[in-house]
Amino acid sequence: MSQLKDILYKVAIESVHGSTDLTIEKIEFDSRKVSYNDVFVAIKGTLSDGHQFIDKAISLGASVIVCEVLPKTLSENCTYVKVQNSNQALAFLSANYYDNPSEKLKLVGITGTNGKTTIASLLYQMFKKAGYKVGLLSTVKIMVDEVEYKATHTTPDSLTINKYLDEMVAVGCEFCFMEVSSHGIHQKRTESLHFEGGVFTNLSHDHLDYHETFAEYRDVKKSFFDGLPKSAFAITNVDDKNGEVMFQNTAARKKTYALKTYADFKAQILENQLTGLVLKINNEEVWTKLIGSFNAYNILAIYGVALELGIESTEALRLLSELESVSGRFQFVVSTTKITAIVDYAHTPDALENVLKTIENIRTKNEQLFTIVGCGGDRDKTKRPIMANIAASFSDKAIFTSDNPRTENPQTILDEMEAGVEAQNYKKTVAILDRKQAIKTACQMANSGDIILIAGKGHETYQEINGVRQDFDDMQIVQEILKQLEK
């Protein structure tokens, strides 16, 4: 329980109708979860508008309504708080309700198109190995030190964020590493949080179904760094042309990382094999279990954060060599018949090209490469033909299949993918709607030494068709099929 007047601190209020001298139970933005003496925050979402459910919230016992537009008729039993932006208000209400937990630990946000999950998850792993109690907010899972919770969004809503941060503080976590998505920034979910530091990975073609232009997508990412305090650090990838843009208006301490240009944290790839990477980082050699040049960037970001958070360089390098790859990120298995199957979350053109170039660098060229790839439904359509052409260009055989079609017709998605394949690559492609059948076909076509890449879903353990989620795990399925074919 909290006092309404206390949790309204920092909320941009336009007007108040009723008393703020009230005790409230909890905060909700889903009217279905409202109960007696709750605050209901009416949010205008992409699919529905919470303002339409104000009467329902009151009927369920809400004593406070926070909204952008006041109802025509105000209930005498309710306090109405009119605000400029309900999402922003929810962020501050949530932080205040949980007594601003982000200020009681060191919270580091990682943003960019690719690499967020890997960097956040490996930082969690690294600091656990270093002996700290640590929290993680990622696409794959939420960790409150040793306790795991299932994640539903890249960046959860601000209520959920503060709830888990509060739990982390309660169990004594000193650090938390958090993926920060462009959606989360744009919807003000991170607005009220105190960050110790921020990392920018890279920027490529993604989420243009949500952000109307690439410039808007970039500027939303940049706004995260604009909001960092002077006491924080900001680490950016200066090999990415947008890396320096992130620094333009930040008050934070600036640090850079790169493979190709001068930077504070610089690496050179000495070896790149299926067994791992050998890197020279700031003139010190280190071996890691991670694979590919894209992971060399992730390792540099992790190294930079570790140093900024007080881990000594030699210790940071030792810990880097112990890190295990993240579920669904270049995760591979080799069958007894010597067929290598790789599962990767690559679901953007840039990520797919990075993974295929990594395979290109470590293969002998005596084997065949089969790439299975699809594109999600109800998402950015412009990347479909691009991803299909990348898959066909780098592979001996590209199999286009369903990813998460959601409410779209899967065949339409495949048609839009196939339209992007260049004429010289068309014979190398085949379309198989059923994802399991696509994986089985690749396994049947593959011979000893060949490589199968299954891209797009990575760690996901479901497939969403017609809005219904069904169990589906790429790694589990490919292992089962390869075992069956060995008999």
Short mmCIF file of C-alpha atoms in Angstrom, two decimals:
data_model
loop_
_atom_site.label_atom_id
_atom_site.label_comp_id
_atom_site.label_asym_id
_atom_site.label_seq_id
_atom_site.Cartn_x
_atom_site.Cartn_y
_atom_site.Cartn_z
CA MET A 1 0.00 0.00 0.00
CA SER A 2 1.13 3.55 -0.80
CA GLN A 3 -0.11 7.10 -0.55
CA LEU A 4 -1.37 8.51 -3.86
CA LYS A 5 0.33 11.88 -3.26
CA ASP A 6 3.68 10.08 -2.81
CA ILE A 7 3.54 7.97 -5.97
CA LEU A 8 2.60 11.01 -8.09
CA TYR A 9 6.12 12.43 -7.60
CA LYS A 10 7.62 13.53 -10.97
CA VAL A 11 4.42 12.71 -12.90
CA ALA A 12 3.62 15.46 -15.44
CA ILE A 13 0.13 16.32 -14.13
CA GLU A 14 -2.24 18.59 -16.05
CA SER A 15 -5.10 18.54 -13.54
CA VAL A 16 -6.42 16.65 -10.50
CA HIS A 17 -10.12 16.10 -9.74
CA GLY A 18 -10.61 14.75 -6.21
CA SER A 19 -8.28 14.09 -3.27
CA THR A 20 -4.69 12.86 -3.50
CA ASP A 21 -4.71 12.06 0.22
CA LEU A 22 -5.64 8.44 -0.43
CA THR A 23 -4.16 5.04 0.36
CA ILE A 24 -3.99 2.87 -2.73
CA GLU A 25 -3.45 -0.89 -2.97
CA LYS A 26 -1.72 -1.31 -6.32
CA ILE A 27 -1.38 0.07 -9.86
CA GLU A 28 -2.92 -1.56 -12.94
CA PHE A 29 -3.15 -0.67 -16.64
CA ASP A 30 -5.19 -3.77 -17.54
CA SER A 31 -8.78 -3.10 -16.41
CA ARG A 32 -9.39 -6.85 -15.99
CA LYS A 33 -6.88 -6.97 -13.12
CA VAL A 34 -8.30 -4.02 -11.18
CA SER A 35 -9.58 -4.54 -7.65
CA TYR A 36 -10.60 -2.41 -4.65
CA ASN A 37 -8.63 0.83 -4.08
CA ASP A 38 -6.39 0.39 -7.13
CA VAL A 39 -5.01 3.03 -9.48
CA PHE A 40 -6.07 2.38 -13.08
CA VAL A 41 -3.83 3.95 -15.72
CA ALA A 42 -5.63 4.34 -19.07
CA ILE A 43 -3.09 3.83 -21.86
CA LYS A 44 -3.65 4.32 -25.58
CA GLY A 45 -2.18 1.16 -27.10
CA THR A 46 -1.73 0.05 -30.70
CA LEU A 47 -4.65 -2.40 -30.49
CA SER A 48 -6.91 -0.88 -27.83
CA ASP A 49 -7.40 2.31 -25.82
CA GLY A 50 -7.52 1.96 -22.05
CA HIS A 51 -9.74 5.05 -21.85
CA GLN A 52 -12.59 2.86 -23.10
CA PHE A 53 -12.30 0.71 -19.96
CA ILE A 54 -12.39 3.45 -17.30
CA ASP A 55 -16.00 2.68 -16.30
CA LYS A 56 -15.18 -1.02 -16.04
CA ALA A 57 -12.16 -0.26 -13.81
CA ILE A 58 -14.32 1.88 -11.52
CA SER A 59 -16.98 -0.85 -11.31
CA LEU A 60 -14.23 -3.26 -10.17
CA GLY A 61 -13.19 -0.90 -7.36
CA ALA A 62 -10.60 1.50 -8.81
CA SER A 63 -10.38 4.63 -6.62
CA VAL A 64 -7.94 6.54 -8.87
CA ILE A 65 -7.99 7.00 -12.64
CA VAL A 66 -4.89 8.29 -14.44
CA CYS A 67 -5.72 9.31 -18.00
CA GLU A 68 -4.87 11.64 -20.89
CA VAL A 69 -8.54 12.43 -21.65
CA LEU A 70 -11.06 12.89 -18.83
CA PRO A 71 -14.40 11.09 -19.14
CA LYS A 72 -17.41 13.35 -19.78
CA THR A 73 -18.93 12.30 -16.47
CA LEU A 74 -16.73 12.05 -13.37
CA SER A 75 -17.58 9.67 -10.52
CA GLU A 76 -17.76 11.24 -7.04
CA ASN A 77 -16.07 8.17 -5.57
CA CYS A 78 -12.94 8.51 -7.72
CA THR A 79 -9.90 10.76 -8.04
CA TYR A 80 -8.99 11.60 -11.61
CA VAL A 81 -5.44 12.60 -12.53
CA LYS A 82 -5.12 14.02 -16.05
CA VAL A 83 -1.61 13.65 -17.46
CA GLN A 84 0.26 14.54 -20.65
CA ASN A 85 1.35 10.97 -21.36
CA SER A 86 -0.09 7.88 -19.64
CA ASN A 87 2.89 5.66 -20.52
CA GLN A 88 5.26 8.16 -18.94
CA ALA A 89 2.98 8.55 -15.92
CA LEU A 90 2.88 4.76 -15.47
CA ALA A 91 6.70 4.68 -15.47
CA PHE A 92 6.97 7.20 -12.61
CA LEU A 93 4.01 5.79 -10.68
CA SER A 94 5.57 2.30 -10.87
CA ALA A 95 9.03 3.47 -9.78
CA ASN A 96 7.60 5.46 -6.86
CA TYR A 97 5.27 2.61 -5.80
CA TYR A 98 8.27 0.25 -5.54
CA ASP A 99 10.43 2.97 -3.91
CA ASN A 100 12.69 3.51 -6.96
CA PRO A 101 14.58 0.19 -6.92
CA SER A 102 16.78 1.12 -9.92
CA GLU A 103 18.58 3.60 -7.67
CA LYS A 104 19.52 0.80 -5.24
CA LEU A 105 21.54 -1.31 -7.68
CA LYS A 106 23.70 -0.72 -10.76
CA LEU A 107 21.43 -1.02 -13.79
CA VAL A 108 23.00 -1.24 -17.26
CA GLY A 109 20.85 -0.99 -20.41
CA ILE A 110 21.83 -2.54 -23.75
CA THR A 111 20.18 -1.23 -26.91
CA GLY A 112 20.65 -1.74 -30.66
CA THR A 113 19.24 -4.02 -33.37
CA ASN A 114 21.39 -7.10 -32.77
CA GLY A 115 23.37 -8.42 -29.81
CA LYS A 116 21.20 -7.14 -26.93
CA THR A 117 20.28 -10.56 -25.57
CA THR A 118 23.78 -11.99 -25.92
CA ILE A 119 25.45 -9.03 -24.20
CA ALA A 120 22.91 -8.78 -21.35
CA SER A 121 22.88 -12.56 -20.75
CA LEU A 122 26.66 -12.92 -20.84
CA LEU A 123 27.14 -9.94 -18.51
CA TYR A 124 24.75 -11.65 -16.09
CA GLN A 125 26.77 -14.87 -16.46
CA MET A 126 30.10 -13.03 -16.05
CA PHE A 127 29.16 -11.13 -12.90
CA LYS A 128 27.67 -14.29 -11.38
CA LYS A 129 31.01 -16.03 -12.02
CA ALA A 130 32.74 -13.05 -10.39
CA GLY A 131 30.77 -13.78 -7.22
CA TYR A 132 28.06 -11.11 -7.30
CA LYS A 133 24.29 -11.35 -6.91
CA VAL A 134 22.91 -10.25 -10.28
CA GLY A 135 19.63 -9.57 -12.08
CA LEU A 136 18.76 -9.98 -15.78
CA LEU A 137 15.89 -8.57 -17.85
CA SER A 138 16.11 -10.15 -21.32
CA THR A 139 14.07 -11.52 -24.23
CA VAL A 140 14.95 -15.07 -23.22
CA LYS A 141 14.31 -14.87 -19.47
CA ILE A 142 14.23 -12.74 -16.34
CA MET A 143 16.63 -13.69 -13.57
CA VAL A 144 16.34 -12.47 -9.98
CA ASP A 145 19.78 -13.76 -8.99
CA GLU A 146 19.18 -17.56 -9.07
CA VAL A 147 15.39 -17.47 -9.62
CA GLU A 148 14.19 -17.63 -13.24
CA TYR A 149 10.98 -16.14 -14.67
CA LYS A 150 9.66 -16.39 -18.22
CA ALA A 151 10.04 -13.26 -20.37
CA THR A 152 7.25 -12.07 -22.67
CA HIS A 153 8.70 -8.87 -24.19
CA THR A 154 12.21 -7.55 -24.95
CA THR A 155 11.50 -4.65 -22.60
CA PRO A 156 8.64 -5.43 -20.17
CA ASP A 157 6.10 -2.76 -19.13
CA SER A 158 7.32 -0.32 -16.48
CA LEU A 159 5.24 -1.95 -13.72
CA THR A 160 6.84 -5.32 -14.40
CA ILE A 161 10.33 -3.82 -14.65
CA ASN A 162 10.07 -2.11 -11.28
CA LYS A 163 8.45 -5.17 -9.67
CA TYR A 164 11.41 -7.38 -10.69
CA LEU A 165 13.98 -4.69 -9.82
CA ASP A 166 12.37 -4.48 -6.38
CA GLU A 167 12.72 -8.27 -6.01
CA MET A 168 16.36 -8.01 -7.08
CA VAL A 169 17.04 -5.37 -4.43
CA ALA A 170 15.25 -7.50 -1.81
CA VAL A 171 17.57 -10.47 -2.41
CA GLY A 172 20.69 -8.27 -2.47
CA CYS A 173 21.50 -7.96 -6.18
CA GLU A 174 24.25 -5.42 -6.84
CA PHE A 175 23.88 -5.34 -10.63
CA CYS A 176 21.14 -5.76 -13.25
CA PHE A 177 21.66 -6.07 -17.01
CA MET A 178 18.69 -5.17 -19.15
CA GLU A 179 17.77 -5.29 -22.84
CA VAL A 180 16.32 -1.94 -23.88
CA SER A 181 14.23 -2.13 -27.06
CA SER A 182 13.20 0.77 -29.26
CA HIS A 183 9.54 -0.05 -28.44
CA GLY A 184 10.34 0.15 -24.74
CA ILE A 185 12.08 3.53 -25.11
CA HIS A 186 9.36 4.95 -27.36
CA GLN A 187 6.61 3.83 -24.99
CA LYS A 188 8.44 5.45 -22.02
CA ARG A 189 8.84 2.12 -20.20
CA THR A 190 12.40 3.01 -19.14
CA GLU A 191 11.66 6.69 -18.44
CA SER A 192 11.79 6.53 -14.64
CA LEU A 193 14.80 4.24 -14.32
CA HIS A 194 18.22 5.26 -13.06
CA PHE A 195 20.90 3.73 -15.29
CA GLU A 196 24.51 3.24 -14.28
CA GLY A 197 25.41 2.82 -17.94
CA GLY A 198 24.23 2.14 -21.47
CA VAL A 199 25.58 0.16 -24.43
CA PHE A 200 24.85 0.67 -28.14
CA THR A 201 25.48 -2.40 -30.33
CA ASN A 202 24.49 -1.53 -33.91
CA LEU A 203 21.59 -0.38 -36.02
CA SER A 204 20.12 -2.19 -39.00
CA HIS A 205 16.85 -2.88 -40.76
CA ASP A 206 14.20 -3.80 -38.17
CA HIS A 207 10.91 -2.67 -36.63
CA LEU A 208 10.02 -0.41 -39.56
CA ASP A 209 6.47 -1.70 -39.09
CA TYR A 210 6.48 0.25 -35.81
CA HIS A 211 8.87 3.13 -36.48
CA GLU A 212 7.84 4.82 -39.72
CA THR A 213 11.39 5.66 -40.85
CA PHE A 214 14.91 4.46 -40.15
CA ALA A 215 15.75 7.96 -38.86
CA GLU A 216 12.96 7.72 -36.27
CA TYR A 217 14.19 4.26 -35.23
CA ARG A 218 17.73 5.65 -34.81
CA ASP A 219 16.56 8.73 -32.89
CA VAL A 220 14.52 6.64 -30.46
CA LYS A 221 17.65 4.63 -29.65
CA LYS A 222 19.60 7.89 -29.30
CA SER A 223 17.05 9.27 -26.81
CA PHE A 224 18.06 6.51 -24.39
CA PHE A 225 21.61 7.93 -24.30
CA ASP A 226 20.30 11.51 -24.18
CA GLY A 227 18.63 10.58 -20.89
CA LEU A 228 21.67 9.05 -19.17
CA PRO A 229 22.94 11.06 -16.17
CA LYS A 230 26.43 12.56 -15.91
CA SER A 231 27.35 9.85 -13.41
CA ALA A 232 26.69 7.07 -15.96
CA PHE A 233 28.86 5.60 -18.72
CA ALA A 234 27.90 5.21 -22.38
CA ILE A 235 29.67 2.61 -24.53
CA THR A 236 29.14 2.61 -28.29
CA ASN A 237 30.24 0.57 -31.31
CA VAL A 238 32.08 3.09 -33.53
CA ASP A 239 32.39 0.59 -36.40
CA ASP A 240 28.65 1.23 -36.86
CA LYS A 241 28.01 4.52 -38.66
CA ASN A 242 25.32 5.36 -36.09
CA GLY A 243 27.63 4.73 -33.14
CA GLU A 244 28.84 8.32 -32.78
CA VAL A 245 25.27 9.63 -33.23
CA MET A 246 24.33 8.06 -29.89
CA PHE A 247 26.91 10.30 -28.17
CA GLN A 248 25.74 13.62 -29.60
CA ASN A 249 23.68 14.82 -26.63
CA THR A 250 24.63 12.48 -23.80
CA ALA A 251 26.00 13.78 -20.50
CA ALA A 252 27.40 10.33 -19.70
CA ARG A 253 31.09 9.33 -19.72
CA LYS A 254 31.86 8.22 -23.30
CA LYS A 255 33.68 5.01 -24.23
CA THR A 256 34.01 3.27 -27.62
CA TYR A 257 34.64 -0.23 -28.95
CA ALA A 258 35.58 -1.46 -32.43
CA LEU A 259 37.28 -4.10 -34.54
CA LYS A 260 38.10 -1.88 -37.53
CA THR A 261 38.76 1.60 -36.15
CA TYR A 262 40.55 3.20 -33.19
CA ALA A 263 38.60 2.78 -29.94
CA ASP A 264 38.95 2.58 -26.16
CA PHE A 265 38.24 -1.15 -26.35
CA LYS A 266 39.81 -2.60 -29.50
CA ALA A 267 40.03 -6.20 -30.69
CA GLN A 268 41.65 -8.16 -33.46
CA ILE A 269 40.37 -11.59 -34.50
CA LEU A 270 43.30 -14.05 -34.51
CA GLU A 271 41.27 -17.25 -34.97
CA ASN A 272 37.62 -17.86 -35.87
CA GLN A 273 36.57 -21.52 -35.78
CA LEU A 274 33.65 -23.69 -34.65
CA THR A 275 35.62 -24.29 -31.46
CA GLY A 276 35.61 -20.56 -30.63
CA LEU A 277 37.32 -17.22 -31.14
CA VAL A 278 40.87 -16.16 -30.31
CA LEU A 279 41.00 -12.39 -29.88
CA LYS A 280 43.61 -9.81 -29.04
CA ILE A 281 41.80 -7.25 -26.85
CA ASN A 282 43.78 -4.11 -26.05
CA ASN A 283 46.97 -6.13 -26.80
CA GLU A 284 45.97 -9.02 -24.50
CA GLU A 285 45.18 -12.42 -26.05
CA VAL A 286 42.02 -14.27 -24.98
CA TRP A 287 40.19 -17.41 -26.17
CA THR A 288 36.39 -17.57 -25.91
CA LYS A 289 33.82 -20.28 -26.63
CA LEU A 290 31.78 -17.84 -28.70
CA ILE A 291 31.92 -17.96 -32.50
CA GLY A 292 31.93 -15.33 -35.27
CA SER A 293 32.94 -11.72 -35.81
CA PHE A 294 29.54 -10.50 -34.59
CA ASN A 295 30.35 -12.14 -31.25
CA ALA A 296 33.74 -10.40 -31.22
CA TYR A 297 31.76 -7.14 -31.01
CA ASN A 298 29.59 -8.55 -28.23
CA ILE A 299 32.69 -9.64 -26.30
CA LEU A 300 34.21 -6.15 -26.62
CA ALA A 301 31.02 -4.56 -25.28
CA ILE A 302 31.01 -6.99 -22.33
CA TYR A 303 34.69 -6.30 -21.64
CA GLY A 304 34.05 -2.55 -21.70
CA VAL A 305 31.10 -2.78 -19.29
CA ALA A 306 33.10 -5.02 -16.93
CA LEU A 307 35.92 -2.48 -16.74
CA GLU A 308 33.51 0.44 -16.25
CA LEU A 309 31.86 -1.47 -13.39
CA GLY A 310 35.18 -2.01 -11.64
CA ILE A 311 36.39 -5.45 -12.73
CA GLU A 312 40.13 -5.43 -13.36
CA SER A 313 41.25 -6.12 -16.98
CA THR A 314 43.05 -9.44 -16.35
CA GLU A 315 40.09 -10.75 -14.35
CA ALA A 316 37.66 -9.61 -17.06
CA LEU A 317 39.62 -11.52 -19.73
CA ARG A 318 39.71 -14.65 -17.54
CA LEU A 319 35.94 -14.47 -17.04
CA LEU A 320 35.37 -13.91 -20.79
CA SER A 321 37.12 -17.21 -21.54
CA GLU A 322 34.64 -19.07 -19.27
CA LEU A 323 31.41 -17.71 -20.81
CA GLU A 324 28.97 -20.15 -22.45
CA SER A 325 26.92 -19.20 -25.52
CA VAL A 326 23.33 -18.03 -25.05
CA SER A 327 20.39 -20.30 -25.94
CA GLY A 328 19.41 -19.92 -29.61
CA ARG A 329 22.39 -17.70 -30.47
CA PHE A 330 24.66 -19.66 -32.83
CA GLN A 331 23.85 -22.79 -30.87
CA PHE A 332 25.07 -25.87 -32.71
CA VAL A 333 24.99 -29.65 -32.53
CA VAL A 334 26.99 -32.19 -34.57
CA SER A 335 25.30 -35.51 -35.37
CA THR A 336 27.10 -38.87 -35.32
CA THR A 337 27.04 -38.66 -39.15
CA LYS A 338 29.00 -35.37 -38.88
CA ILE A 339 26.16 -33.07 -39.99
CA THR A 340 26.37 -29.73 -38.16
CA ALA A 341 23.04 -28.05 -37.32
CA ILE A 342 23.12 -24.43 -36.16
CA VAL A 343 20.13 -22.67 -34.55
CA ASP A 344 20.23 -18.87 -34.49
CA TYR A 345 17.76 -16.10 -33.65
CA ALA A 346 18.81 -14.08 -36.75
CA HIS A 347 15.54 -12.44 -37.80
CA THR A 348 16.83 -9.26 -39.48
CA PRO A 349 18.75 -8.96 -42.76
CA ASP A 350 21.88 -7.77 -40.95
CA ALA A 351 21.80 -10.56 -38.35
CA LEU A 352 21.21 -13.23 -41.02
CA GLU A 353 24.09 -11.93 -43.15
CA ASN A 354 26.37 -11.85 -40.09
CA VAL A 355 25.61 -15.48 -39.25
CA LEU A 356 26.03 -16.62 -42.85
CA LYS A 357 29.32 -14.73 -43.18
CA THR A 358 30.51 -16.38 -39.95
CA ILE A 359 29.71 -19.81 -41.39
CA GLU A 360 31.42 -18.77 -44.64
CA ASN A 361 34.60 -17.94 -42.70
CA ILE A 362 34.74 -21.22 -40.79
CA ARG A 363 33.65 -23.69 -43.49
CA THR A 364 36.04 -25.52 -45.83
CA LYS A 365 33.85 -25.06 -48.95
CA ASN A 366 33.93 -28.85 -49.49
CA GLU A 367 30.57 -29.13 -47.73
CA GLN A 368 27.10 -27.84 -48.57
CA LEU A 369 25.29 -25.17 -46.56
CA PHE A 370 21.50 -25.44 -46.19
CA THR A 371 19.71 -22.39 -44.77
CA ILE A 372 16.16 -22.64 -43.42
CA VAL A 373 14.58 -19.24 -42.91
CA GLY A 374 11.18 -17.58 -42.61
CA CYS A 375 9.82 -14.15 -41.71
CA GLY A 376 7.31 -13.33 -38.98
CA GLY A 377 3.75 -12.37 -39.81
CA ASP A 378 2.23 -9.01 -38.76
CA ARG A 379 5.73 -7.51 -38.71
CA ASP A 380 7.98 -5.42 -40.96
CA LYS A 381 7.25 -6.70 -44.50
CA THR A 382 10.06 -4.76 -46.19
CA LYS A 383 12.75 -7.10 -44.84
CA ARG A 384 11.21 -10.27 -46.33
CA PRO A 385 12.63 -10.08 -49.89
CA ILE A 386 15.97 -8.84 -48.53
CA MET A 387 16.36 -11.74 -46.10
CA ALA A 388 15.37 -14.29 -48.76
CA ASN A 389 17.99 -12.97 -51.18
CA ILE A 390 20.70 -12.98 -48.47
CA ALA A 391 19.87 -16.62 -47.62
CA ALA A 392 19.95 -17.65 -51.29
CA SER A 393 23.18 -15.74 -51.99
CA PHE A 394 25.23 -17.30 -49.19
CA SER A 395 23.80 -20.85 -49.25
CA ASP A 396 24.01 -23.88 -51.50
CA LYS A 397 20.31 -24.38 -50.79
CA ALA A 398 17.87 -21.96 -49.17
CA ILE A 399 14.59 -23.35 -47.83
CA PHE A 400 11.94 -20.70 -47.17
CA THR A 401 9.40 -21.70 -44.54
CA SER A 402 7.04 -20.39 -41.86
CA ASP A 403 8.44 -18.54 -38.85
CA ASN A 404 5.62 -17.16 -36.66
CA PRO A 405 2.97 -16.30 -39.28
CA ARG A 406 0.68 -15.00 -36.50
CA THR A 407 -2.52 -13.79 -38.23
CA GLU A 408 -1.06 -13.58 -41.75
CA ASN A 409 -1.37 -16.15 -44.54
CA PRO A 410 1.97 -18.07 -44.44
CA GLN A 411 1.93 -18.54 -48.24
CA THR A 412 1.72 -14.77 -48.75
CA ILE A 413 4.82 -14.31 -46.58
CA LEU A 414 6.74 -16.91 -48.63
CA ASP A 415 5.63 -15.27 -51.91
CA GLU A 416 6.93 -11.91 -50.66
CA MET A 417 10.23 -13.53 -49.68
CA GLU A 418 10.68 -15.32 -53.01
CA ALA A 419 10.07 -12.06 -54.89
CA GLY A 420 13.41 -10.75 -53.61
CA VAL A 421 15.59 -13.61 -54.86
CA GLU A 422 17.92 -12.63 -57.70
CA ALA A 423 17.55 -14.66 -60.91
CA GLN A 424 20.94 -16.41 -60.61
CA ASN A 425 20.01 -17.72 -57.13
CA TYR A 426 16.45 -18.83 -57.82
CA LYS A 427 17.36 -22.47 -58.59
CA LYS A 428 18.97 -22.73 -55.16
CA THR A 429 15.67 -22.03 -53.36
CA VAL A 430 12.65 -24.08 -52.37
CA ALA A 431 9.56 -23.12 -50.35
CA ILE A 432 8.11 -25.54 -47.76
CA LEU A 433 5.29 -24.07 -45.64
CA ASP A 434 5.53 -26.51 -42.75
CA ARG A 435 8.60 -25.61 -40.65
CA LYS A 436 9.16 -29.13 -39.31
CA GLN A 437 9.00 -30.54 -42.83
CA ALA A 438 11.47 -27.86 -43.99
CA ILE A 439 13.93 -28.92 -41.27
CA LYS A 440 13.39 -32.61 -42.11
CA THR A 441 14.00 -31.95 -45.83
CA ALA A 442 17.31 -30.22 -45.11
CA CYS A 443 18.39 -33.09 -42.85
CA GLN A 444 17.49 -35.65 -45.55
CA MET A 445 19.41 -33.72 -48.22
CA ALA A 446 22.50 -33.18 -46.07
CA ASN A 447 25.53 -35.47 -46.20
CA SER A 448 28.40 -35.98 -43.77
CA GLY A 449 30.25 -32.68 -43.21
CA ASP A 450 27.36 -30.49 -44.40
CA ILE A 451 25.99 -27.55 -42.39
CA ILE A 452 22.33 -26.73 -41.73
CA LEU A 453 21.44 -23.26 -40.45
CA ILE A 454 17.96 -22.85 -38.95
CA ALA A 455 17.43 -19.10 -38.61
CA GLY A 456 14.80 -16.80 -37.16
CA LYS A 457 13.38 -18.31 -33.98
CA GLY A 458 16.45 -19.21 -31.93
CA HIS A 459 15.51 -19.68 -28.27
CA GLU A 460 11.73 -19.59 -28.90
CA THR A 461 9.91 -22.78 -27.92
CA TYR A 462 6.68 -22.06 -29.79
CA GLN A 463 5.29 -21.23 -33.21
CA GLU A 464 2.41 -18.77 -33.46
CA ILE A 465 -0.15 -19.62 -36.16
CA ASN A 466 -3.51 -17.83 -36.43
CA GLY A 467 -2.78 -16.17 -33.09
CA VAL A 468 -2.35 -19.55 -31.32
CA ARG A 469 1.01 -20.60 -29.86
CA GLN A 470 1.99 -24.22 -30.42
CA ASP A 471 5.04 -25.99 -28.98
CA PHE A 472 7.95 -25.74 -31.41
CA ASP A 473 11.67 -25.82 -30.59
CA ASP A 474 14.07 -25.68 -33.58
CA MET A 475 16.99 -27.26 -31.71
CA GLN A 476 14.90 -30.06 -30.23
CA ILE A 477 13.29 -30.86 -33.59
CA VAL A 478 16.53 -30.91 -35.61
CA GLN A 479 18.18 -33.17 -33.01
CA GLU A 480 15.22 -35.59 -33.10
CA ILE A 481 15.22 -35.72 -36.92
CA LEU A 482 18.99 -36.24 -37.17
CA LYS A 483 18.78 -39.10 -34.63
CA GLN A 484 15.94 -40.74 -36.60
CA LEU A 485 17.94 -40.52 -39.84
CA GLU A 486 20.97 -42.13 -38.17
CA LYS A 487 19.06 -45.40 -37.62
#
